[in-house]
């Protein structure tokens, strides 16, 4: 509920502060007094884009602020999602700076216009003749029909499953495309993998093969050098071991002359033992070494195979080649497992579709159930509003597609005249007729769902006094469960308000300013009398005004 409105430095308004109550509030004033300015200021607070021309004084900033009582609006989730502090008395504020920039706040927290607008849409419904075009919007028609049918819980469940189903469909499409792409590469990847698997790659293999190849490829030279080494060690005349024996014995003879000689003798003994062992190793290696042309050829083939694979895959090491083999194994395995994954997802998607079909059928059944009564109620409500021959033909055709709100095509066909041909609302209903139809629909919606504060902007334009009285009665009835404002030129409507405000112009310090005030009872009588008979307040006009106020209920 809108509790208060504050406007500073906006258009013709210098500074305005006004408080509102629940129920039905009427706003009157002469043409050009500033009622549209008031509505424009409220629209800015609710998230409409700002215009620098809105500033009354271009050197000062414009501040517009509204306080709302949002208890019972179910907005906790919105505040939590937008990371805002929830306050039962929530303040929306706009500031338009002289430089042209605009700032928006919710409870003193800066927000984007998108966030402000998102909240504003849930707080105030501004209804003008231009807004009646929404009546011809298919989404609005569906929302109206579903409100009457009590479909909101079913639609919520349907919407959640539809979102999951569509997301699953996108994943499935990507997976099928991945399969097509993988299949194009599958044979080639499998061929590459086969080459690598045939090579039986292992870490450290390349170094081992290269060592074996070098040994076998130089076997004669190695044997020659090993034999020469044995000869140097064991030659009878000049062998190193023989001479080392003589050296060892000489040192042993000196060991009795002190500790240093004993140590030297031990070292010579150790050198002899080490060299003797090395000599034995040389002889063993020489005996074991054999020429093996076949092993050399096989080793060379294995090396060439690995070198070719490294060149083919553009790598220089065995580890990189093994990593490529692992990646190819993963790709081939993934391709081979795609069919199973696709089958699982298709089964899940089919299950979801079946559930969606069932929900859509339930939604459709409830819609069809209320259509006859809805047509009758619309026609009955429009009769007293100067449309006695209004007829509706609400057509609901089942489709094959799963849509955002079920599987139906909806058409609101209308005929305003007796015996007239039914056609789409936007083609046959005039602006005034659309306004009255929208008023009736909004009043019906108020019975089925909690609507925000609603503001009617001269919805009664161009209708007779009796019809306007009926329209005012509908708005009065709506105000029993919600806050209702109407801007009007008709005294019959203005008198129905629980509270009446007047918008007026005045000259202050050589400038024209717009202002607004709540009218006391006598002021209301005089305002209504002026609306009835003009500036010269006659006794009959005053009496008529008193009568209107007396019978306003």
CSV table of N, CA, C and O in Angstrom, one decimal, residues 184-286:
chain,number,residue,atom,x,y,z
A,184,UNK,N,32.9,-38.4,-36.5
A,184,UNK,CA,33.8,-38.0,-37.6
A,184,UNK,C,35.2,-38.2,-37.3
A,184,UNK,O,36.1,-38.5,-38.2
A,185,UNK,N,35.6,-38.1,-36.0
A,185,UNK,CA,37.0,-38.2,-35.6
A,185,UNK,C,37.3,-39.6,-35.1
A,185,UNK,O,38.5,-39.9,-34.8
A,186,UNK,N,36.3,-40.4,-34.8
A,186,UNK,CA,36.4,-41.7,-34.1
A,186,UNK,C,37.4,-42.6,-34.8
A,186,UNK,O,38.3,-43.1,-34.2
A,187,UNK,N,37.2,-42.8,-36.1
A,187,UNK,CA,38.1,-43.8,-36.8
A,187,UNK,C,39.5,-43.3,-36.8
A,187,UNK,O,40.4,-44.2,-36.6
A,188,UNK,N,39.7,-42.0,-37.0
A,188,UNK,CA,41.1,-41.5,-37.0
A,188,UNK,C,41.7,-41.7,-35.7
A,188,UNK,O,42.9,-42.1,-35.5
A,189,UNK,N,41.0,-41.3,-34.6
A,189,UNK,CA,41.5,-41.4,-33.2
A,189,UNK,C,41.8,-42.9,-32.9
A,189,UNK,O,42.8,-43.1,-32.2
A,190,UNK,N,40.9,-43.8,-33.3
A,190,UNK,CA,41.2,-45.2,-33.1
A,190,UNK,C,42.4,-45.7,-33.8
A,190,UNK,O,43.2,-46.5,-33.2
A,191,UNK,N,42.6,-45.2,-35.0
A,191,UNK,CA,43.8,-45.6,-35.8
A,191,UNK,C,45.1,-45.1,-35.0
A,191,UNK,O,46.1,-45.8,-34.9
A,192,UNK,N,45.1,-43.8,-34.6
A,192,UNK,CA,46.2,-43.2,-33.9
A,192,UNK,C,46.5,-44.0,-32.6
A,192,UNK,O,47.6,-44.3,-32.3
A,193,UNK,N,45.4,-44.3,-31.9
A,193,UNK,CA,45.5,-45.0,-30.7
A,193,UNK,C,46.1,-46.4,-30.9
A,193,UNK,O,46.9,-46.9,-30.1
A,194,UNK,N,45.7,-47.1,-32.0
A,194,UNK,CA,46.2,-48.4,-32.3
A,194,UNK,C,47.7,-48.4,-32.5
A,194,UNK,O,48.4,-49.3,-32.1
A,195,UNK,N,48.2,-47.3,-33.2
A,195,UNK,CA,49.6,-47.2,-33.5
A,195,UNK,C,50.4,-47.1,-32.1
A,195,UNK,O,51.4,-47.7,-31.9
A,196,UNK,N,49.8,-46.3,-31.2
A,196,UNK,CA,50.5,-46.1,-30.0
A,196,UNK,C,50.4,-47.3,-29.1
A,196,UNK,O,51.4,-47.7,-28.4
A,197,UNK,N,49.3,-48.0,-29.1
A,197,UNK,CA,49.2,-49.2,-28.3
A,197,UNK,C,50.1,-50.3,-28.8
A,197,UNK,O,50.6,-51.1,-28.0
A,198,UNK,N,50.2,-50.4,-30.1
A,198,UNK,CA,51.1,-51.4,-30.7
A,198,UNK,C,52.6,-51.2,-30.3
A,198,UNK,O,53.3,-52.1,-30.2
A,199,UNK,N,52.9,-49.9,-30.1
A,199,UNK,CA,54.3,-49.6,-29.6
A,199,UNK,C,54.6,-50.0,-28.2
A,199,UNK,O,55.7,-50.0,-27.7
A,200,UNK,N,53.5,-50.3,-27.4
A,200,UNK,CA,53.6,-50.7,-26.0
A,200,UNK,C,54.5,-49.8,-25.2
A,200,UNK,O,55.6,-50.2,-24.7
A,201,UNK,N,54.1,-48.6,-25.2
A,201,UNK,CA,55.0,-47.5,-24.6
A,201,UNK,C,55.0,-47.7,-23.1
A,201,UNK,O,54.0,-48.0,-22.4
A,202,UNK,N,56.2,-47.5,-22.6
A,202,UNK,CA,56.4,-47.4,-21.1
A,202,UNK,C,57.4,-46.3,-20.8
A,202,UNK,O,58.3,-46.0,-21.5
A,203,UNK,N,57.3,-45.8,-19.6
A,203,UNK,CA,58.2,-44.8,-19.1
A,203,UNK,C,59.6,-45.3,-19.0
A,203,UNK,O,59.8,-46.5,-18.5
A,204,UNK,N,60.6,-44.6,-19.5
A,204,UNK,CA,62.0,-45.1,-19.5
A,204,UNK,C,62.4,-46.0,-20.6
A,204,UNK,O,63.6,-46.4,-20.7
A,205,UNK,N,61.4,-46.4,-21.4
A,205,UNK,CA,61.7,-47.4,-22.5
A,205,UNK,C,62.7,-46.8,-23.5
A,205,UNK,O,63.6,-47.5,-24.0
A,206,UNK,N,62.5,-45.6,-23.9
A,206,UNK,CA,63.3,-45.0,-25.0
A,206,UNK,C,64.8,-45.0,-24.6
A,206,UNK,O,65.7,-45.4,-25.4
A,207,UNK,N,65.1,-44.6,-23.4
A,207,UNK,CA,66.5,-44.6,-22.9
A,207,UNK,C,67.1,-46.0,-22.9
A,207,UNK,O,68.3,-46.3,-23.3
A,208,UNK,N,66.3,-47.0,-22.5
A,208,UNK,CA,66.8,-48.4,-22.4
A,208,UNK,C,67.0,-48.9,-23.8
A,208,UNK,O,68.1,-49.6,-24.0
A,209,UNK,N,66.2,-48.6,-24.7
A,209,UNK,CA,66.3,-49.1,-26.1
A,209,UNK,C,67.6,-48.5,-26.8
A,209,UNK,O,68.3,-49.1,-27.5
A,210,UNK,N,67.7,-47.2,-26.5
A,210,UNK,CA,68.9,-46.5,-27.1
A,210,UNK,C,70.2,-47.0,-26.6
A,210,UNK,O,71.2,-47.2,-27.3
A,211,UNK,N,70.2,-47.4,-25.3
A,211,UNK,CA,71.4,-48.0,-24.7
A,211,UNK,C,71.7,-49.4,-25.3
A,211,UNK,O,72.9,-49.7,-25.6
A,212,UNK,N,70.7,-50.2,-25.4
A,212,UNK,CA,70.8,-51.5,-26.0
A,212,UNK,C,71.3,-51.4,-27.5
A,212,UNK,O,72.2,-52.1,-27.9
A,213,UNK,N,70.7,-50.5,-28.2
A,213,UNK,CA,71.1,-50.3,-29.6
A,213,UNK,C,72.6,-49.9,-29.7
A,213,UNK,O,73.3,-50.4,-30.5
A,214,UNK,N,73.0,-48.9,-28.9
A,214,UNK,CA,74.4,-48.5,-28.9
A,214,UNK,C,75.4,-49.6,-28.6
A,214,UNK,O,76.4,-49.8,-29.2
A,215,UNK,N,75.0,-50.5,-27.6
A,215,UNK,CA,75.8,-51.6,-27.2
A,215,UNK,C,76.0,-52.6,-28.3
A,215,UNK,O,77.1,-53.1,-28.7
A,216,UNK,N,74.8,-53.0,-28.9
A,216,UNK,CA,74.8,-54.0,-30.0
A,216,UNK,C,75.5,-53.5,-31.3
A,216,UNK,O,76.1,-54.2,-32.0
A,217,UNK,N,75.3,-52.2,-31.5
A,217,UNK,CA,75.8,-51.6,-32.8
A,217,UNK,C,77.3,-51.5,-32.7
A,217,UNK,O,78.0,-51.3,-33.7
A,218,UNK,N,77.9,-51.5,-31.5
A,218,UNK,CA,79.4,-51.3,-31.3
A,218,UNK,C,80.0,-52.5,-30.5
A,218,UNK,O,81.0,-52.3,-29.8
A,219,UNK,N,79.5,-53.7,-30.7
A,219,UNK,CA,79.9,-54.8,-29.9
A,219,UNK,C,81.3,-55.2,-30.1
A,219,UNK,O,82.0,-55.5,-29.2
A,220,UNK,N,81.9,-55.1,-31.4
A,220,UNK,CA,83.3,-55.5,-31.6
A,220,UNK,C,84.2,-54.5,-30.9
A,220,UNK,O,85.2,-54.9,-30.3
A,221,UNK,N,83.9,-53.3,-31.0
A,221,UNK,CA,84.7,-52.2,-30.4
A,221,UNK,C,84.7,-52.4,-28.9
A,221,UNK,O,85.8,-52.3,-28.2
A,222,UNK,N,83.5,-52.7,-28.3
A,222,UNK,CA,83.4,-52.8,-26.9
A,222,UNK,C,84.3,-54.0,-26.4
A,222,UNK,O,85.0,-54.0,-25.4
A,223,UNK,N,84.1,-55.2,-27.1
A,223,UNK,CA,84.9,-56.4,-26.8
A,223,UNK,C,86.4,-56.1,-26.8
A,223,UNK,O,87.1,-56.6,-26.0
A,224,UNK,N,86.7,-55.4,-27.9
A,224,UNK,CA,88.2,-55.1,-28.0
A,224,UNK,C,88.7,-54.3,-26.9
A,224,UNK,O,89.8,-54.6,-26.3
A,225,UNK,N,87.9,-53.3,-26.4
A,225,UNK,CA,88.4,-52.5,-25.3
A,225,UNK,C,88.4,-53.2,-24.0
A,225,UNK,O,89.2,-53.0,-23.1
A,226,UNK,N,87.4,-54.1,-23.8
A,226,UNK,CA,87.3,-54.9,-22.6
A,226,UNK,C,88.5,-55.8,-22.5
A,226,UNK,O,89.1,-56.0,-21.5
A,227,UNK,N,88.8,-56.5,-23.7
A,227,UNK,CA,90.0,-57.4,-23.7
A,227,UNK,C,91.3,-56.7,-23.5
A,227,UNK,O,92.2,-57.2,-22.7
A,228,UNK,N,91.4,-55.5,-24.0
A,228,UNK,CA,92.6,-54.7,-23.8
A,228,UNK,C,92.7,-54.4,-22.3
A,228,UNK,O,93.8,-54.4,-21.7
A,229,UNK,N,91.6,-54.0,-21.7
A,229,UNK,CA,91.6,-53.7,-20.3
A,229,UNK,C,92.1,-54.9,-19.4
A,229,UNK,O,92.9,-54.7,-18.5
A,230,UNK,N,91.6,-56.1,-19.8
A,230,UNK,CA,92.0,-57.3,-19.1
A,230,UNK,C,93.5,-57.5,-19.2
A,230,UNK,O,94.2,-57.9,-18.3
A,231,UNK,N,94.0,-57.3,-20.4
A,231,UNK,CA,95.4,-57.5,-20.7
A,231,UNK,C,96.3,-56.5,-19.9
A,231,UNK,O,97.3,-56.9,-19.3
A,232,UNK,N,95.8,-55.3,-19.8
A,232,UNK,CA,96.6,-54.3,-19.0
A,232,UNK,C,96.7,-54.7,-17.6
A,232,UNK,O,97.7,-54.5,-16.9
A,233,UNK,N,95.6,-55.3,-17.1
A,233,UNK,CA,95.6,-55.6,-15.7
A,233,UNK,C,96.4,-56.9,-15.4
A,233,UNK,O,97.1,-57.0,-14.3
A,234,UNK,N,96.3,-57.9,-16.3
A,234,UNK,CA,96.9,-59.2,-15.9
A,234,UNK,C,98.1,-59.6,-16.7
A,234,UNK,O,98.5,-60.8,-16.6
A,235,UNK,N,98.7,-58.8,-17.5
A,235,UNK,CA,99.9,-59.1,-18.3
A,235,UNK,C,101.0,-59.5,-17.3
A,235,UNK,O,101.2,-58.9,-16.2
A,236,UNK,N,101.7,-60.7,-17.6
A,236,UNK,CA,102.7,-61.2,-16.7
A,236,UNK,C,103.9,-60.3,-16.4
A,236,UNK,O,104.3,-60.2,-15.3
A,237,UNK,N,104.4,-59.6,-17.4
A,237,UNK,CA,105.5,-58.7,-17.2
A,237,UNK,C,105.1,-57.3,-16.7
A,237,UNK,O,105.7,-56.7,-15.8
A,238,UNK,N,104.1,-56.8,-17.4
A,238,UNK,CA,103.8,-55.3,-17.1
A,238,UNK,C,102.3,-55.2,-16.6
A,238,UNK,O,101.8,-54.0,-16.6
A,239,UNK,N,101.7,-56.3,-16.2
A,239,UNK,CA,100.3,-56.1,-15.8
A,239,UNK,C,100.2,-55.3,-14.5
A,239,UNK,O,101.0,-55.3,-13.6
A,240,UNK,N,99.1,-54.4,-14.5
A,240,UNK,CA,98.9,-53.5,-13.4
A,240,UNK,C,98.8,-54.3,-12.1
A,240,UNK,O,99.3,-53.9,-11.0
A,241,UNK,N,98.0,-55.4,-12.1
A,241,UNK,CA,97.8,-56.1,-10.9
A,241,UNK,C,99.1,-56.7,-10.3
A,241,UNK,O,99.3,-56.7,-9.1
A,242,UNK,N,100.0,-57.2,-11.2
A,242,UNK,CA,101.3,-57.8,-10.7
A,242,UNK,C,102.1,-56.7,-10.1
A,242,UNK,O,102.7,-56.9,-9.0
A,243,UNK,N,102.2,-55.5,-10.7
A,243,UNK,CA,103.0,-54.4,-10.2
A,243,UNK,C,102.3,-53.9,-8.8
A,243,UNK,O,103.1,-53.6,-7.9
A,244,UNK,N,101.0,-54.0,-8.8
A,244,UNK,CA,100.3,-53.5,-7.6
A,244,UNK,C,100.6,-54.5,-6.4
A,244,UNK,O,100.7,-54.1,-5.3
A,245,UNK,N,100.8,-55.8,-6.7
A,245,UNK,CA,101.1,-56.8,-5.7
A,245,UNK,C,102.5,-56.4,-5.1
A,245,UNK,O,102.7,-56.4,-3.9
A,246,UNK,N,103.5,-56.1,-6.0
A,246,UNK,CA,104.8,-55.7,-5.5
A,246,UNK,C,104.8,-54.5,-4.7
A,246,UNK,O,105.4,-54.4,-3.6
A,247,UNK,N,103.9,-53.5,-5.1
A,247,UNK,CA,103.8,-52.3,-4.3
A,247,UNK,C,103.1,-52.5,-3.0
A,247,UNK,O,103.6,-52.0,-1.9
A,248,UNK,N,102.1,-53.4,-3.0
A,248,UNK,CA,101.4,-53.7,-1.7
A,248,UNK,C,102.4,-54.4,-0.8
A,248,UNK,O,102.4,-54.1,0.4
A,249,UNK,N,103.2,-55.3,-1.3
A,249,UNK,CA,104.2,-56.1,-0.4
A,249,UNK,C,105.2,-55.1,0.2
A,249,UNK,O,105.6,-55.2,1.4
A,250,UNK,N,105.7,-54.2,-0.7
A,250,UNK,CA,106.7,-53.2,-0.2
A,250,UNK,C,106.1,-52.4,0.9
A,250,UNK,O,106.8,-52.1,1.9
A,251,UNK,N,104.9,-52.0,0.8
A,251,UNK,CA,104.3,-51.1,1.9
A,251,UNK,C,104.1,-51.9,3.1
A,251,UNK,O,104.1,-51.4,4.2
A,252,UNK,N,103.8,-53.2,2.9
A,252,UNK,CA,103.5,-54.1,4.1
A,252,UNK,C,104.8,-54.2,4.9
A,252,UNK,O,104.7,-54.3,6.2
A,253,UNK,N,105.9,-54.2,4.3
A,253,UNK,CA,107.2,-54.3,5.0
A,253,UNK,C,107.5,-53.1,5.8
A,253,UNK,O,108.2,-53.1,6.8
A,254,UNK,N,106.9,-52.0,5.5
A,254,UNK,CA,107.1,-50.7,6.2
A,254,UNK,C,106.1,-50.5,7.4
A,254,UNK,O,106.2,-49.6,8.2
A,255,UNK,N,105.1,-51.3,7.4
A,255,UNK,CA,104.0,-51.1,8.4
A,255,UNK,C,104.4,-51.2,9.8
A,255,UNK,O,103.8,-50.6,10.7
A,256,UNK,N,105.6,-51.8,10.1
A,256,UNK,CA,106.1,-52.0,11.5
A,256,UNK,C,106.7,-50.7,11.9
A,256,UNK,O,107.0,-50.5,13.1
A,257,UNK,N,106.9,-49.8,11.0
A,257,UNK,CA,107.7,-48.5,11.4
A,257,UNK,C,106.7,-47.4,11.8
A,257,UNK,O,107.1,-46.2,12.0
A,258,UNK,N,105.5,-47.7,12.0
A,258,UNK,CA,104.6,-46.6,12.5
A,258,UNK,C,103.2,-46.7,11.9
A,258,UNK,O,102.9,-47.4,10.9
A,259,UNK,N,102.4,-45.9,12.5
A,259,UNK,CA,100.9,-45.9,12.1
A,259,UNK,C,100.7,-45.4,10.7
A,259,UNK,O,99.8,-45.9,10.0
A,260,UNK,N,101.5,-44.4,10.3
A,260,UNK,CA,101.3,-43.8,8.9
A,260,UNK,C,101.6,-44.9,7.9
A,260,UNK,O,100.9,-45.0,6.9
A,261,UNK,N,102.6,-45.7,8.1
A,261,UNK,CA,103.0,-46.7,7.2
A,261,UNK,C,101.9,-47.8,7.2
A,261,UNK,O,101.6,-48.4,6.1
A,262,UNK,N,101.4,-48.1,8.4
A,262,UNK,CA,100.3,-49.1,8.4
A,262,UNK,C,99.1,-48.7,7.6
A,262,UNK,O,98.5,-49.5,6.9
A,263,UNK,N,98.8,-47.4,7.7
A,263,UNK,CA,97.6,-46.9,7.0
A,263,UNK,C,97.9,-46.9,5.5
A,263,UNK,O,97.0,-47.3,4.7
A,264,UNK,N,99.1,-46.6,5.1
A,264,UNK,CA,99.4,-46.6,3.6
A,264,UNK,C,99.3,-48.0,3.1
A,264,UNK,O,98.9,-48.3,2.0
A,265,UNK,N,99.8,-49.0,3.9
A,265,UNK,CA,99.7,-50.4,3.5
A,265,UNK,C,98.3,-50.9,3.3
A,265,UNK,O,97.9,-51.6,2.4
A,266,UNK,N,97.4,-50.4,4.2
A,266,UNK,CA,95.9,-50.8,4.1
A,266,UNK,C,95.3,-50.2,2.8
A,266,UNK,O,94.5,-50.8,2.1
A,267,UNK,N,95.7,-49.0,2.5
A,267,UNK,CA,95.2,-48.3,1.3
A,267,UNK,C,95.6,-49.1,0.0
A,267,UNK,O,94.9,-49.3,-0.9
A,268,UNK,N,96.9,-49.6,0.0
A,268,UNK,CA,97.4,-50.3,-1.1
A,268,UNK,C,96.7,-51.6,-1.2
A,268,UNK,O,96.3,-52.1,-2.3
A,269,UNK,N,96.3,-52.3,-0.1
A,269,UNK,CA,95.6,-53.5,-0.1
A,269,UNK,C,94.2,-53.3,-0.7
A,269,UNK,O,93.7,-54.1,-1.5
A,270,UNK,N,93.5,-52.2,-0.3
A,270,UNK,CA,92.2,-51.9,-0.8
A,270,UNK,C,92.2,-51.6,-2.3
A,270,UNK,O,91.4,-52.1,-3.0
A,271,UNK,N,93.2,-50.9,-2.7
A,271,UNK,CA,93.4,-50.6,-4.2
A,271,UNK,C,93.5,-51.8,-5.0
A,271,UNK,O,92.9,-52.0,-6.0
A,272,UNK,N,94.3,-52.8,-4.4
A,272,UNK,CA,94.5,-54.0,-5.1
A,272,UNK,C,93.2,-54.8,-5.2
A,272,UNK,O,92.9,-55.3,-6.3
A,273,UNK,N,92.5,-54.9,-4.1
A,273,UNK,CA,91.2,-55.7,-4.1
A,273,UNK,C,90.2,-55.1,-5.0
A,273,UNK,O,89.5,-55.8,-5.8
A,274,UNK,N,90.1,-53.7,-5.1
A,274,UNK,CA,89.1,-53.0,-5.9
A,274,UNK,C,89.5,-53.3,-7.4
A,274,UNK,O,88.6,-53.6,-8.2
A,275,UNK,N,90.8,-53.2,-7.7
A,275,UNK,CA,91.2,-53.3,-9.1
A,275,UNK,C,91.1,-54.8,-9.5
A,275,UNK,O,90.8,-55.1,-10.7
A,276,UNK,N,91.4,-55.7,-8.6
A,276,UNK,CA,91.2,-57.1,-8.9
A,276,UNK,C,89.7,-57.4,-9.2
A,276,UNK,O,89.4,-58.2,-10.2
A,277,UNK,N,88.8,-56.8,-8.4
A,277,UNK,CA,87.4,-57.1,-8.7
A,277,UNK,C,87.0,-56.5,-10.0
A,277,UNK,O,86.2,-57.1,-10.7
A,278,UNK,N,87.5,-55.3,-10.3
A,278,UNK,CA,87.2,-54.7,-11.6
A,278,UNK,C,87.6,-55.5,-12.7
A,278,UNK,O,87.0,-55.6,-13.8
A,279,UNK,N,88.8,-56.1,-12.6
A,279,UNK,CA,89.4,-57.0,-13.6
A,279,UNK,C,88.4,-58.2,-13.9
A,279,UNK,O,88.2,-58.6,-15.0
A,280,UNK,N,88.0,-58.8,-12.8
A,280,UNK,CA,87.0,-59.9,-12.9
A,280,UNK,C,85.7,-59.5,-13.7
A,280,UNK,O,85.2,-60.2,-14.5
A,281,UNK,N,85.3,-58.2,-13.3
A,281,UNK,CA,84.0,-57.7,-14.0
A,281,UNK,C,84.3,-57.5,-15.5
A,281,UNK,O,83.5,-57.8,-16.3
A,282,UNK,N,85.5,-57.1,-15.8
A,282,UNK,CA,85.9,-56.9,-17.2
A,282,UNK,C,85.8,-58.2,-18.0
A,282,UNK,O,85.3,-58.3,-19.1
A,283,UNK,N,86.4,-59.3,-17.4
A,283,UNK,CA,86.4,-60.6,-18.0
A,283,UNK,C,85.0,-61.1,-18.2
A,283,UNK,O,84.6,-61.7,-19.2
A,284,UNK,N,84.1,-60.9,-17.1
A,284,UNK,CA,82.7,-61.4,-17.2
A,284,UNK,C,82.0,-60.7,-18.4
A,284,UNK,O,81.3,-61.3,-19.1
A,285,UNK,N,82.1,-59.4,-18.4
A,285,UNK,CA,81.5,-58.6,-19.5
A,285,UNK,C,81.9,-59.0,-20.8
A,285,UNK,O,81.2,-59.1,-21.8
A,286,UNK,N,83.2,-59.3,-21.0
A,286,UNK,CA,83.8,-59.7,-22.3
A,286,UNK,C,83.2,-61.0,-22.7
A,286,UNK,O,82.9,-61.2,-23.9
